[in-house]
Amino acid sequence: DMRVVCVAIVGKLNNLLYLQSFESPGPSEIENELRFNHTIYSALDIVEEKLNSENAVKKNETAASSKQKKQEMFLDKLTITPDDCVVFGYVTNTLLKFFVIINEDYKINDVRNFFVYFHKLYTDLAQNPFYVPGEIIPSTANR
């Protein structure tokens, strides 16, 4: 089974909307948050590079062939952290970016399914009339 260490959502303007660590809180809780923040923004650079290269390829394709291709939202493994965690990414059509950091064995289908579920949770939140899209998502973990 995969062990999720951290999840994050980054807005279309590359602003961090949500970051939740699932490591045990301790004296280095702030240090962990900064480390994950750094990891997410480093992975974001890789996502931006992938998106830019995909856009360059799309410009060279004809309109007919580009309609046949479905945009892949799951970006697969982006990077590995110094403590051997794996960072995966997922991008929506509205350029909302989801990240998950995993620290053990995983199956790629489990990671894909996690992102589909994570995206659904965000969609449910976005349908809430009290949520303003683009605002930081408050964590309920500390309540």
mmCIF file of N, CA and C in Angstrom:
data_model
loop_
_atom_site.group_PDB
_atom_site.id
_atom_site.type_symbol
_atom_site.label_atom_id
_atom_site.label_comp_id
_atom_site.label_asym_id
_atom_site.label_seq_id
_atom_site.Cartn_x
_atom_site.Cartn_y
_atom_site.Cartn_z
ATOM 1 N N ASP A 1 0.833 -1.192 0.000
ATOM 2 C CA ASP A 1 0.000 0.000 0.000
ATOM 3 C C ASP A 1 0.870 1.244 0.000
ATOM 4 N N MET A 2 0.389 2.261 -0.722
ATOM 5 C CA MET A 2 1.158 3.501 -0.768
ATOM 6 C C MET A 2 0.870 4.344 0.476
ATOM 7 N N ARG A 3 1.890 5.064 0.897
ATOM 8 C CA ARG A 3 1.769 5.938 2.067
ATOM 9 C C ARG A 3 1.925 7.378 1.603
ATOM 10 N N VAL A 4 0.855 8.146 1.699
ATOM 11 C CA VAL A 4 0.879 9.544 1.286
ATOM 12 C C VAL A 4 1.524 10.359 2.397
ATOM 13 N N VAL A 5 2.537 11.123 2.026
ATOM 14 C CA VAL A 5 3.267 11.950 2.982
ATOM 15 C C VAL A 5 2.748 13.385 2.958
ATOM 16 N N CYS A 6 2.364 13.849 1.761
ATOM 17 C CA CYS A 6 1.937 15.235 1.617
ATOM 18 C C CYS A 6 1.087 15.372 0.356
ATOM 19 N N VAL A 7 0.110 16.273 0.390
ATOM 20 C CA VAL A 7 -0.664 16.627 -0.796
ATOM 21 C C VAL A 7 -0.678 18.143 -0.918
ATOM 22 N N ALA A 8 -0.822 18.610 -2.153
ATOM 23 C CA ALA A 8 -0.865 20.056 -2.369
ATOM 24 C C ALA A 8 -1.699 20.371 -3.595
ATOM 25 N N ILE A 9 -2.275 21.568 -3.586
ATOM 26 C CA ILE A 9 -2.983 22.101 -4.748
ATOM 27 C C ILE A 9 -2.381 23.469 -5.036
ATOM 28 N N VAL A 10 -2.041 23.681 -6.304
ATOM 29 C CA VAL A 10 -1.455 24.950 -6.736
ATOM 30 C C VAL A 10 -2.378 25.534 -7.797
ATOM 31 N N GLY A 11 -2.697 26.824 -7.675
ATOM 32 C CA GLY A 11 -3.608 27.495 -8.598
ATOM 33 C C GLY A 11 -2.995 27.743 -9.958
ATOM 34 N N LYS A 12 -3.819 28.243 -10.881
ATOM 35 C CA LYS A 12 -3.338 28.457 -12.244
ATOM 36 C C LYS A 12 -2.293 29.566 -12.324
ATOM 37 N N LEU A 13 -2.225 30.415 -11.315
ATOM 38 C CA LEU A 13 -1.194 31.451 -11.261
ATOM 39 C C LEU A 13 0.007 31.000 -10.432
ATOM 40 N N ASN A 14 0.099 29.686 -10.203
ATOM 41 C CA ASN A 14 1.179 29.053 -9.428
ATOM 42 C C ASN A 14 1.216 29.503 -7.971
ATOM 43 N N ASN A 15 0.046 29.838 -7.450
ATOM 44 C CA ASN A 15 -0.066 30.182 -6.029
ATOM 45 C C ASN A 15 -0.509 28.943 -5.257
ATOM 46 N N LEU A 16 0.133 28.719 -4.136
ATOM 47 C CA LEU A 16 -0.173 27.557 -3.313
ATOM 48 C C LEU A 16 -1.538 27.751 -2.655
ATOM 49 N N LEU A 17 -2.482 26.856 -2.964
ATOM 50 C CA LEU A 17 -3.823 26.940 -2.399
ATOM 51 C C LEU A 17 -3.992 26.024 -1.196
ATOM 52 N N TYR A 18 -3.268 24.908 -1.208
ATOM 53 C CA TYR A 18 -3.440 23.931 -0.137
ATOM 54 C C TYR A 18 -2.181 23.095 -0.011
ATOM 55 N N LEU A 19 -1.749 22.890 1.210
ATOM 56 C CA LEU A 19 -0.608 22.020 1.502
ATOM 57 C C LEU A 19 -0.901 21.314 2.814
ATOM 58 N N GLN A 20 -0.909 19.988 2.770
ATOM 59 C CA GLN A 20 -1.182 19.218 3.979
ATOM 60 C C GLN A 20 -0.159 18.100 4.098
ATOM 61 N N SER A 21 0.561 18.112 5.198
ATOM 62 C CA SER A 21 1.531 17.058 5.494
ATOM 63 C C SER A 21 0.869 16.022 6.387
ATOM 64 N N PHE A 22 1.204 14.762 6.157
ATOM 65 C CA PHE A 22 0.642 13.687 6.964
ATOM 66 C C PHE A 22 1.708 13.019 7.814
ATOM 67 N N GLU A 23 2.847 13.687 7.987
ATOM 68 C CA GLU A 23 3.877 13.180 8.877
ATOM 69 C C GLU A 23 3.520 13.569 10.301
ATOM 70 N N SER A 24 4.035 12.817 11.247
ATOM 71 C CA SER A 24 3.757 13.096 12.656
ATOM 72 C C SER A 24 4.257 14.479 13.024
ATOM 73 N N PRO A 25 3.397 15.291 13.616
ATOM 74 C CA PRO A 25 3.872 16.607 14.039
ATOM 75 C C PRO A 25 4.876 16.472 15.171
ATOM 76 N N GLY A 26 5.837 17.325 15.159
ATOM 77 C CA GLY A 26 6.856 17.277 16.193
ATOM 78 C C GLY A 26 7.563 18.608 16.276
ATOM 79 N N PRO A 27 8.761 18.616 16.844
ATOM 80 C CA PRO A 27 9.475 19.877 16.997
ATOM 81 C C PRO A 27 9.871 20.496 15.655
ATOM 82 N N SER A 28 9.921 19.685 14.602
ATOM 83 C CA SER A 28 10.342 20.212 13.305
ATOM 84 C C SER A 28 9.161 20.348 12.342
ATOM 85 N N GLU A 29 7.976 20.606 12.881
ATOM 86 C CA GLU A 29 6.771 20.720 12.048
ATOM 87 C C GLU A 29 6.907 21.851 11.025
ATOM 88 N N ILE A 30 7.424 22.994 11.453
ATOM 89 C CA ILE A 30 7.617 24.123 10.531
ATOM 90 C C ILE A 30 8.664 23.765 9.487
ATOM 91 N N GLU A 31 9.711 23.071 9.920
ATOM 92 C CA GLU A 31 10.752 22.646 8.985
ATOM 93 C C GLU A 31 10.173 21.696 7.929
ATOM 94 N N ASN A 32 9.312 20.772 8.351
ATOM 95 C CA ASN A 32 8.661 19.863 7.412
ATOM 96 C C ASN A 32 7.806 20.629 6.411
ATOM 97 N N GLU A 33 7.039 21.606 6.907
ATOM 98 C CA GLU A 33 6.184 22.392 6.025
ATOM 99 C C GLU A 33 7.023 23.147 4.997
ATOM 100 N N LEU A 34 8.122 23.727 5.426
ATOM 101 C CA LEU A 34 9.004 24.438 4.492
ATOM 102 C C LEU A 34 9.632 23.475 3.475
ATOM 103 N N ARG A 35 10.024 22.299 3.950
ATOM 104 C CA ARG A 35 10.614 21.303 3.055
ATOM 105 C C ARG A 35 9.608 20.873 1.985
ATOM 106 N N PHE A 36 8.367 20.622 2.401
ATOM 107 C CA PHE A 36 7.344 20.216 1.432
ATOM 108 C C PHE A 36 6.996 21.362 0.490
ATOM 109 N N ASN A 37 6.952 22.572 1.023
ATOM 110 C CA ASN A 37 6.695 23.739 0.191
ATOM 111 C C ASN A 37 7.765 23.848 -0.898
ATOM 112 N N HIS A 38 9.006 23.691 -0.505
ATOM 113 C CA HIS A 38 10.120 23.742 -1.452
ATOM 114 C C HIS A 38 9.997 22.614 -2.478
ATOM 115 N N THR A 39 9.668 21.420 -2.021
ATOM 116 C CA THR A 39 9.529 20.266 -2.915
ATOM 117 C C THR A 39 8.428 20.501 -3.933
ATOM 118 N N ILE A 40 7.296 21.035 -3.498
ATOM 119 C CA ILE A 40 6.169 21.285 -4.408
ATOM 120 C C ILE A 40 6.556 22.326 -5.460
ATOM 121 N N TYR A 41 7.215 23.404 -5.035
ATOM 122 C CA TYR A 41 7.595 24.431 -6.007
ATOM 123 C C TYR A 41 8.686 23.935 -6.954
ATOM 124 N N SER A 42 9.546 23.053 -6.494
ATOM 125 C CA SER A 42 10.537 22.449 -7.395
ATOM 126 C C SER A 42 9.840 21.559 -8.422
ATOM 127 N N ALA A 43 8.860 20.783 -7.971
ATOM 128 C CA ALA A 43 8.093 19.938 -8.886
ATOM 129 C C ALA A 43 7.271 20.791 -9.845
ATOM 130 N N LEU A 44 6.830 21.946 -9.383
ATOM 131 C CA LEU A 44 6.067 22.859 -10.228
ATOM 132 C C LEU A 44 6.887 23.319 -11.430
ATOM 133 N N ASP A 45 8.176 23.522 -11.226
ATOM 134 C CA ASP A 45 9.054 23.879 -12.348
ATOM 135 C C ASP A 45 9.045 22.779 -13.409
ATOM 136 N N ILE A 46 9.036 21.529 -12.977
ATOM 137 C CA ILE A 46 9.017 20.403 -13.916
ATOM 138 C C ILE A 46 7.674 20.357 -14.644
ATOM 139 N N VAL A 47 6.585 20.618 -13.913
ATOM 140 C CA VAL A 47 5.253 20.643 -14.529
ATOM 141 C C VAL A 47 5.191 21.729 -15.593
ATOM 142 N N GLU A 48 5.676 22.920 -15.270
ATOM 143 C CA GLU A 48 5.665 24.024 -16.231
ATOM 144 C C GLU A 48 6.471 23.665 -17.486
ATOM 145 N N GLU A 49 7.594 23.015 -17.283
ATOM 146 C CA GLU A 49 8.413 22.587 -18.415
ATOM 147 C C GLU A 49 7.651 21.586 -19.283
ATOM 148 N N LYS A 50 6.977 20.622 -18.653
ATOM 149 C CA LYS A 50 6.189 19.637 -19.404
ATOM 150 C C LYS A 50 5.045 20.307 -20.156
ATOM 151 N N LEU A 51 4.357 21.229 -19.509
ATOM 152 C CA LEU A 51 3.237 21.916 -20.158
ATOM 153 C C LEU A 51 3.714 22.750 -21.338
ATOM 154 N N ASN A 52 4.843 23.431 -21.180
ATOM 155 C CA ASN A 52 5.376 24.237 -22.280
ATOM 156 C C ASN A 52 5.809 23.371 -23.450
ATOM 157 N N SER A 53 6.400 22.216 -23.172
ATOM 158 C CA SER A 53 6.820 21.338 -24.270
ATOM 159 C C SER A 53 5.607 20.725 -24.963
ATOM 160 N N GLU A 54 4.549 20.414 -24.212
ATOM 161 C CA GLU A 54 3.316 19.895 -24.819
ATOM 162 C C GLU A 54 2.667 20.949 -25.694
ATOM 163 N N ASN A 55 2.677 22.202 -25.251
ATOM 164 C CA ASN A 55 2.089 23.282 -26.048
ATOM 165 C C ASN A 55 2.859 23.488 -27.343
ATOM 166 N N ALA A 56 4.178 23.347 -27.293
ATOM 167 C CA ALA A 56 4.986 23.488 -28.501
ATOM 168 C C ALA A 56 4.656 22.379 -29.494
ATOM 169 N N VAL A 57 4.455 21.169 -29.000
ATOM 170 C CA VAL A 57 4.101 20.047 -29.875
ATOM 171 C C VAL A 57 2.718 20.264 -30.475
ATOM 172 N N LYS A 58 1.777 20.754 -29.673
ATOM 173 C CA LYS A 58 0.416 20.986 -30.161
ATOM 174 C C LYS A 58 0.383 22.024 -31.271
ATOM 175 N N LYS A 59 1.232 23.028 -31.200
ATOM 176 C CA LYS A 59 1.262 24.054 -32.237
ATOM 177 C C LYS A 59 1.697 23.471 -33.573
ATOM 178 N N ASN A 60 2.514 22.429 -33.544
ATOM 179 C CA ASN A 60 3.002 21.820 -34.773
ATOM 180 C C ASN A 60 2.030 20.798 -35.352
ATOM 181 N N GLU A 61 1.024 20.418 -34.605
ATOM 182 C CA GLU A 61 0.053 19.437 -35.086
ATOM 183 C C GLU A 61 -1.077 20.142 -35.824
ATOM 184 N N THR A 62 -1.775 19.395 -36.659
ATOM 185 C CA THR A 62 -2.945 19.959 -37.323
ATOM 186 C C THR A 62 -4.104 19.961 -36.353
ATOM 187 N N ALA A 63 -5.106 20.773 -36.638
ATOM 188 C CA ALA A 63 -6.266 20.879 -35.751
ATOM 189 C C ALA A 63 -7.009 19.553 -35.642
ATOM 190 N N ALA A 64 -7.096 18.815 -36.718
ATOM 191 C CA ALA A 64 -7.826 17.544 -36.714
ATOM 192 C C ALA A 64 -7.149 16.516 -35.817
ATOM 193 N N SER A 65 -5.828 16.433 -35.903
ATOM 194 C CA SER A 65 -5.143 15.424 -35.095
ATOM 195 C C SER A 65 -5.110 15.817 -33.621
ATOM 196 N N SER A 66 -5.103 17.104 -33.310
ATOM 197 C CA SER A 66 -5.079 17.518 -31.905
ATOM 198 C C SER A 66 -6.424 17.262 -31.236
ATOM 199 N N LYS A 67 -7.529 17.299 -31.995
ATOM 200 C CA LYS A 67 -8.838 17.005 -31.415
ATOM 201 C C LYS A 67 -8.957 15.539 -31.043
ATOM 202 N N GLN A 68 -8.233 14.686 -31.761
ATOM 203 C CA GLN A 68 -8.301 13.258 -31.489
ATOM 204 C C GLN A 68 -7.567 12.898 -30.206
ATOM 205 N N LYS A 69 -6.585 13.660 -29.856
ATOM 206 C CA LYS A 69 -5.800 13.372 -28.653
ATOM 207 C C LYS A 69 -6.500 13.925 -27.423
ATOM 208 N N LYS A 70 -6.639 13.096 -26.420
ATOM 209 C CA LYS A 70 -7.199 13.534 -25.148
ATOM 210 C C LYS A 70 -6.045 14.006 -24.276
ATOM 211 N N GLN A 71 -6.213 15.162 -23.660
ATOM 212 C CA GLN A 71 -5.149 15.669 -22.809
ATOM 213 C C GLN A 71 -4.998 14.776 -21.587
ATOM 214 N N GLU A 72 -3.791 14.339 -21.362
ATOM 215 C CA GLU A 72 -3.494 13.508 -20.199
ATOM 216 C C GLU A 72 -3.278 14.421 -19.006
ATOM 217 N N MET A 73 -4.109 14.284 -17.989
ATOM 218 C CA MET A 73 -3.992 15.130 -16.805
ATOM 219 C C MET A 73 -2.930 14.602 -15.850
ATOM 220 N N PHE A 74 -2.762 13.291 -15.815
ATOM 221 C CA PHE A 74 -1.791 12.674 -14.919
ATOM 222 C C PHE A 74 -0.396 12.828 -15.524
ATOM 223 N N LEU A 75 0.520 13.424 -14.780
ATOM 224 C CA LEU A 75 1.854 13.711 -15.305
ATOM 225 C C LEU A 75 2.907 12.702 -14.870
ATOM 226 N N ASP A 76 2.503 11.671 -14.148
ATOM 227 C CA ASP A 76 3.413 10.613 -13.726
ATOM 228 C C ASP A 76 4.423 11.137 -12.697
ATOM 229 N N LYS A 77 5.503 10.414 -12.548
ATOM 230 C CA LYS A 77 6.517 10.762 -11.548
ATOM 231 C C LYS A 77 7.274 12.004 -12.016
ATOM 232 N N LEU A 78 7.327 13.006 -11.148
ATOM 233 C CA LEU A 78 8.003 14.255 -11.489
ATOM 234 C C LEU A 78 9.430 14.280 -10.978
ATOM 235 N N THR A 79 9.623 13.873 -9.734
ATOM 236 C CA THR A 79 10.951 13.922 -9.139
ATOM 237 C C THR A 79 10.988 13.022 -7.902
ATOM 238 N N ILE A 80 12.189 12.799 -7.412
ATOM 239 C CA ILE A 80 12.395 12.051 -6.175
ATOM 240 C C ILE A 80 13.100 12.983 -5.202
ATOM 241 N N THR A 81 12.612 13.035 -3.977
ATOM 242 C CA THR A 81 13.183 13.923 -2.975
ATOM 243 C C THR A 81 14.429 13.284 -2.358
ATOM 244 N N PRO A 82 15.257 14.068 -1.657
ATOM 245 C CA PRO A 82 16.450 13.501 -1.018
ATOM 246 C C PRO A 82 16.156 12.387 -0.016
ATOM 247 N N ASP A 83 14.952 12.397 0.573
ATOM 248 C CA ASP A 83 14.606 11.331 1.523
ATOM 249 C C ASP A 83 13.812 10.208 0.848
ATOM 250 N N ASP A 84 14.022 10.036 -0.461
ATOM 251 C CA ASP A 84 13.460 8.943 -1.263
ATOM 252 C C ASP A 84 11.941 8.939 -1.366
ATOM 253 N N CYS A 85 11.322 10.078 -1.253
ATOM 254 C CA CYS A 85 9.887 10.186 -1.524
ATOM 255 C C CYS A 85 9.721 10.481 -3.017
ATOM 256 N N VAL A 86 8.597 10.073 -3.559
ATOM 257 C CA VAL A 86 8.325 10.282 -4.973
ATOM 258 C C VAL A 86 7.218 11.326 -5.104
ATOM 259 N N VAL A 87 7.417 12.293 -6.010
ATOM 260 C CA VAL A 87 6.445 13.356 -6.227
ATOM 261 C C VAL A 87 5.738 13.099 -7.552
ATOM 262 N N PHE A 88 4.412 13.076 -7.510
ATOM 263 C CA PHE A 88 3.596 12.900 -8.702
ATOM 264 C C PHE A 88 2.778 14.161 -8.925
ATOM 265 N N GLY A 89 2.410 14.413 -10.185
ATOM 266 C CA GLY A 89 1.631 15.594 -10.511
ATOM 267 C C GLY A 89 0.439 15.285 -11.388
ATOM 268 N N TYR A 90 -0.508 16.227 -11.378
ATOM 269 C CA TYR A 90 -1.758 16.103 -12.119
ATOM 270 C C TYR A 90 -2.198 17.519 -12.438
ATOM 271 N N VAL A 91 -2.568 17.789 -13.684
ATOM 272 C CA VAL A 91 -2.960 19.136 -14.092
ATOM 273 C C VAL A 91 -4.339 19.084 -14.732
ATOM 274 N N THR A 92 -5.216 19.980 -14.324
ATOM 275 C CA THR A 92 -6.556 20.039 -14.899
ATOM 276 C C THR A 92 -6.549 20.919 -16.149
ATOM 277 N N ASN A 93 -7.662 20.931 -16.861
ATOM 278 C CA ASN A 93 -7.777 21.776 -18.059
ATOM 279 C C ASN A 93 -7.734 23.258 -17.719
ATOM 280 N N THR A 94 -8.039 23.602 -16.476
ATOM 281 C CA THR A 94 -8.008 25.000 -16.045
ATOM 282 C C THR A 94 -6.667 25.362 -15.403
ATOM 283 N N LEU A 95 -5.669 24.494 -15.576
ATOM 284 C CA LEU A 95 -4.303 24.685 -15.083
ATOM 285 C C LEU A 95 -4.183 24.664 -13.561
ATOM 286 N N LEU A 96 -5.113 24.024 -12.910
ATOM 287 C CA LEU A 96 -4.993 23.763 -11.489
ATOM 288 C C LEU A 96 -4.083 22.550 -11.344
ATOM 289 N N LYS A 97 -3.118 22.611 -10.443
ATOM 290 C CA LYS A 97 -2.129 21.536 -10.321
ATOM 291 C C LYS A 97 -2.263 20.845 -8.980
ATOM 292 N N PHE A 98 -2.300 19.517 -9.020
ATOM 293 C CA PHE A 98 -2.379 18.694 -7.822
ATOM 294 C C PHE A 98 -1.069 17.937 -7.683
ATOM 295 N N PHE A 99 -0.591 17.820 -6.453
ATOM 296 C CA PHE A 99 0.644 17.084 -6.194
ATOM 297 C C PHE A 99 0.418 16.117 -5.040
ATOM 298 N N VAL A 100 1.097 14.981 -5.106
ATOM 299 C CA VAL A 100 1.106 14.049 -3.995
ATOM 300 C C VAL A 100 2.538 13.557 -3.826
ATOM 301 N N ILE A 101 2.975 13.476 -2.583
ATOM 302 C CA ILE A 101 4.307 12.954 -2.266
ATOM 303 C C ILE A 101 4.085 11.629 -1.543
ATOM 304 N N ILE A 102 4.695 10.585 -2.074
ATOM 305 C CA ILE A 102 4.491 9.228 -1.568
ATOM 306 C C ILE A 102 5.817 8.684 -1.060
ATOM 307 N N ASN A 103 5.763 7.957 0.051
ATOM 308 C CA ASN A 103 6.982 7.479 0.690
ATOM 309 C C ASN A 103 7.030 5.967 0.831
ATOM 310 N N GLU A 104 6.535 5.215 -0.062
ATOM 311 C CA GLU A 104 6.687 3.770 0.008
ATOM 312 C C GLU A 104 6.261 3.161 -1.299
ATOM 313 N N ASP A 105 6.031 1.880 -1.266
ATOM 314 C CA ASP A 105 5.607 1.194 -2.473
ATOM 315 C C ASP A 105 4.303 1.781 -2.979
ATOM 316 N N TYR A 106 4.185 1.835 -4.279
ATOM 317 C CA TYR A 106 2.969 2.347 -4.888
ATOM 318 C C TYR A 106 2.748 1.626 -6.206
ATOM 319 N N LYS A 107 1.505 1.594 -6.603
ATOM 320 C CA LYS A 107 1.137 1.112 -7.926
ATOM 321 C C LYS A 107 0.652 2.322 -8.689
ATOM 322 N N ILE A 108 1.061 2.444 -9.926
ATOM 323 C CA ILE A 108 0.746 3.631 -10.712
ATOM 324 C C ILE A 108 -0.769 3.834 -10.833
ATOM 325 N N ASN A 109 -1.521 2.746 -10.919
ATOM 326 C CA ASN A 109 -2.984 2.882 -10.999
ATOM 327 C C ASN A 109 -3.569 3.429 -9.708
ATOM 328 N N ASP A 110 -2.967 3.067 -8.572
ATOM 329 C CA ASP A 110 -3.420 3.616 -7.299
ATOM 330 C C ASP A 110 -3.179 5.123 -7.243
ATOM 331 N N VAL A 111 -2.046 5.557 -7.780
ATOM 332 C CA VAL A 111 -1.734 6.993 -7.794
ATOM 333 C C VAL A 111 -2.716 7.722 -8.708
ATOM 334 N N ARG A 112 -2.979 7.163 -9.890
ATOM 335 C CA ARG A 112 -3.967 7.765 -10.813
ATOM 336 C C ARG A 112 -5.336 7.880 -10.135
ATOM 337 N N ASN A 113 -5.764 6.805 -9.484
ATOM 338 C CA ASN A 113 -7.068 6.812 -8.817
ATOM 339 C C ASN A 113 -7.105 7.827 -7.681
ATOM 340 N N PHE A 114 -5.977 7.979 -6.984
ATOM 341 C CA PHE A 114 -5.900 8.973 -5.923
ATOM 342 C C PHE A 114 -6.140 10.369 -6.499
ATOM 343 N N PHE A 115 -5.500 10.672 -7.631
ATOM 344 C CA PHE A 115 -5.664 11.998 -8.239
ATOM 345 C C PHE A 115 -7.094 12.235 -8.717
ATOM 346 N N VAL A 116 -7.724 11.216 -9.261
ATOM 347 C CA VAL A 116 -9.120 11.357 -9.683
ATOM 348 C C VAL A 116 -9.989 11.694 -8.474
ATOM 349 N N TYR A 117 -9.747 11.004 -7.360
ATOM 350 C CA TYR A 117 -10.507 11.263 -6.137
ATOM 351 C C TYR A 117 -10.185 12.652 -5.576
ATOM 352 N N PHE A 118 -8.918 13.017 -5.567
ATOM 353 C CA PHE A 118 -8.473 14.323 -5.072
ATOM 354 C C PHE A 118 -9.111 15.433 -5.909
ATOM 355 N N HIS A 119 -9.153 15.257 -7.221
ATOM 356 C CA HIS A 119 -9.772 16.229 -8.123
ATOM 357 C C HIS A 119 -11.264 16.344 -7.824
ATOM 358 N N LYS A 120 -11.913 15.217 -7.561
ATOM 359 C CA LYS A 120 -13.337 15.226 -7.227
ATOM 360 C C LYS A 120 -13.578 16.000 -5.935
ATOM 361 N N LEU A 121 -12.705 15.803 -4.937
ATOM 362 C CA LEU A 121 -12.850 16.552 -3.685
ATOM 363 C C LEU A 121 -12.753 18.056 -3.924
ATOM 364 N N TYR A 122 -11.799 18.455 -4.787
ATOM 365 C CA TYR A 122 -11.666 19.883 -5.092
ATOM 366 C C TYR A 122 -12.905 20.385 -5.829
ATOM 367 N N THR A 123 -13.418 19.590 -6.752
ATOM 368 C CA THR A 123 -14.619 19.980 -7.495
ATOM 369 C C THR A 123 -15.793 20.171 -6.537
ATOM 370 N N ASP A 124 -15.916 19.276 -5.570
ATOM 371 C CA ASP A 124 -16.968 19.425 -4.559
ATOM 372 C C ASP A 124 -16.789 20.727 -3.777
ATOM 373 N N LEU A 125 -15.548 21.053 -3.425
ATOM 374 C CA LEU A 125 -15.269 22.303 -2.715
ATOM 375 C C LEU A 125 -15.615 23.507 -3.583
ATOM 376 N N ALA A 126 -15.248 23.446 -4.863
ATOM 377 C CA ALA A 126 -15.489 24.569 -5.767
ATOM 378 C C ALA A 126 -16.983 24.830 -5.963
ATOM 379 N N GLN A 127 -17.810 23.825 -5.757
ATOM 380 C CA GLN A 127 -19.261 23.991 -5.888
ATOM 381 C C GLN A 127 -19.876 24.607 -4.641
ATOM 382 N N ASN A 128 -19.099 24.713 -3.572
ATOM 383 C CA ASN A 128 -19.579 25.335 -2.346
ATOM 384 C C ASN A 128 -19.726 26.836 -2.593
ATOM 385 N N PRO A 129 -20.899 27.396 -2.349
ATOM 386 C CA PRO A 129 -21.101 28.830 -2.635
ATOM 387 C C PRO A 129 -20.259 29.757 -1.754
ATOM 388 N N PHE A 130 -19.693 29.241 -0.666
ATOM 389 C CA PHE A 130 -18.893 30.080 0.218
ATOM 390 C C PHE A 130 -17.407 30.053 -0.125
ATOM 391 N N TYR A 131 -17.016 29.179 -1.058
ATOM 392 C CA TYR A 131 -15.604 29.115 -1.460
ATOM 393 C C TYR A 131 -15.383 30.018 -2.658
ATOM 394 N N VAL A 132 -14.352 30.846 -2.587
ATOM 395 C CA VAL A 132 -13.979 31.712 -3.701
ATOM 396 C C VAL A 132 -12.802 31.064 -4.415
ATOM 397 N N PRO A 133 -12.978 30.658 -5.683
ATOM 398 C CA PRO A 133 -11.880 30.004 -6.414
ATOM 399 C C PRO A 133 -10.615 30.856 -6.403
ATOM 400 N N GLY A 134 -9.494 30.202 -6.158
ATOM 401 C CA GLY A 134 -8.213 30.893 -6.111
ATOM 402 C C GLY A 134 -7.782 31.277 -4.722
ATOM 403 N N GLU A 135 -8.682 31.175 -3.752
ATOM 404 C CA GLU A 135 -8.317 31.490 -2.372
ATOM 405 C C GLU A 135 -7.669 30.278 -1.720
ATOM 406 N N ILE A 136 -6.881 30.543 -0.695
ATOM 407 C CA ILE A 136 -6.241 29.462 0.049
ATOM 408 C C ILE A 136 -7.324 28.603 0.688
ATOM 409 N N ILE A 137 -7.146 27.294 0.603
ATOM 410 C CA ILE A 137 -8.109 26.347 1.153
ATOM 411 C C ILE A 137 -7.728 26.067 2.598
ATOM 412 N N PRO A 138 -8.590 26.393 3.550
ATOM 413 C CA PRO A 138 -8.242 26.149 4.955
ATOM 414 C C PRO A 138 -8.230 24.654 5.258
ATOM 415 N N SER A 139 -7.275 24.226 6.059
ATOM 416 C CA SER A 139 -7.193 22.831 6.473
ATOM 417 C C SER A 139 -8.094 22.608 7.655
ATOM 418 N N THR A 140 -8.790 21.484 7.654
ATOM 419 C CA THR A 140 -9.647 21.147 8.789
ATOM 420 C C THR A 140 -8.911 20.243 9.765
ATOM 421 N N ALA A 141 -7.648 19.930 9.481
ATOM 422 C CA ALA A 141 -6.874 19.013 10.319
ATOM 423 C C ALA A 141 -6.637 19.575 11.720
ATOM 424 N N ASN A 142 -6.527 20.893 11.829
ATOM 425 C CA ASN A 142 -6.193 21.516 13.121
ATOM 426 C C ASN A 142 -7.420 22.011 13.875
ATOM 427 N N ARG A 143 -8.601 21.672 13.413
ATOM 428 C CA ARG A 143 -9.820 22.159 14.079
ATOM 429 C C ARG A 143 -10.297 21.206 15.111
#
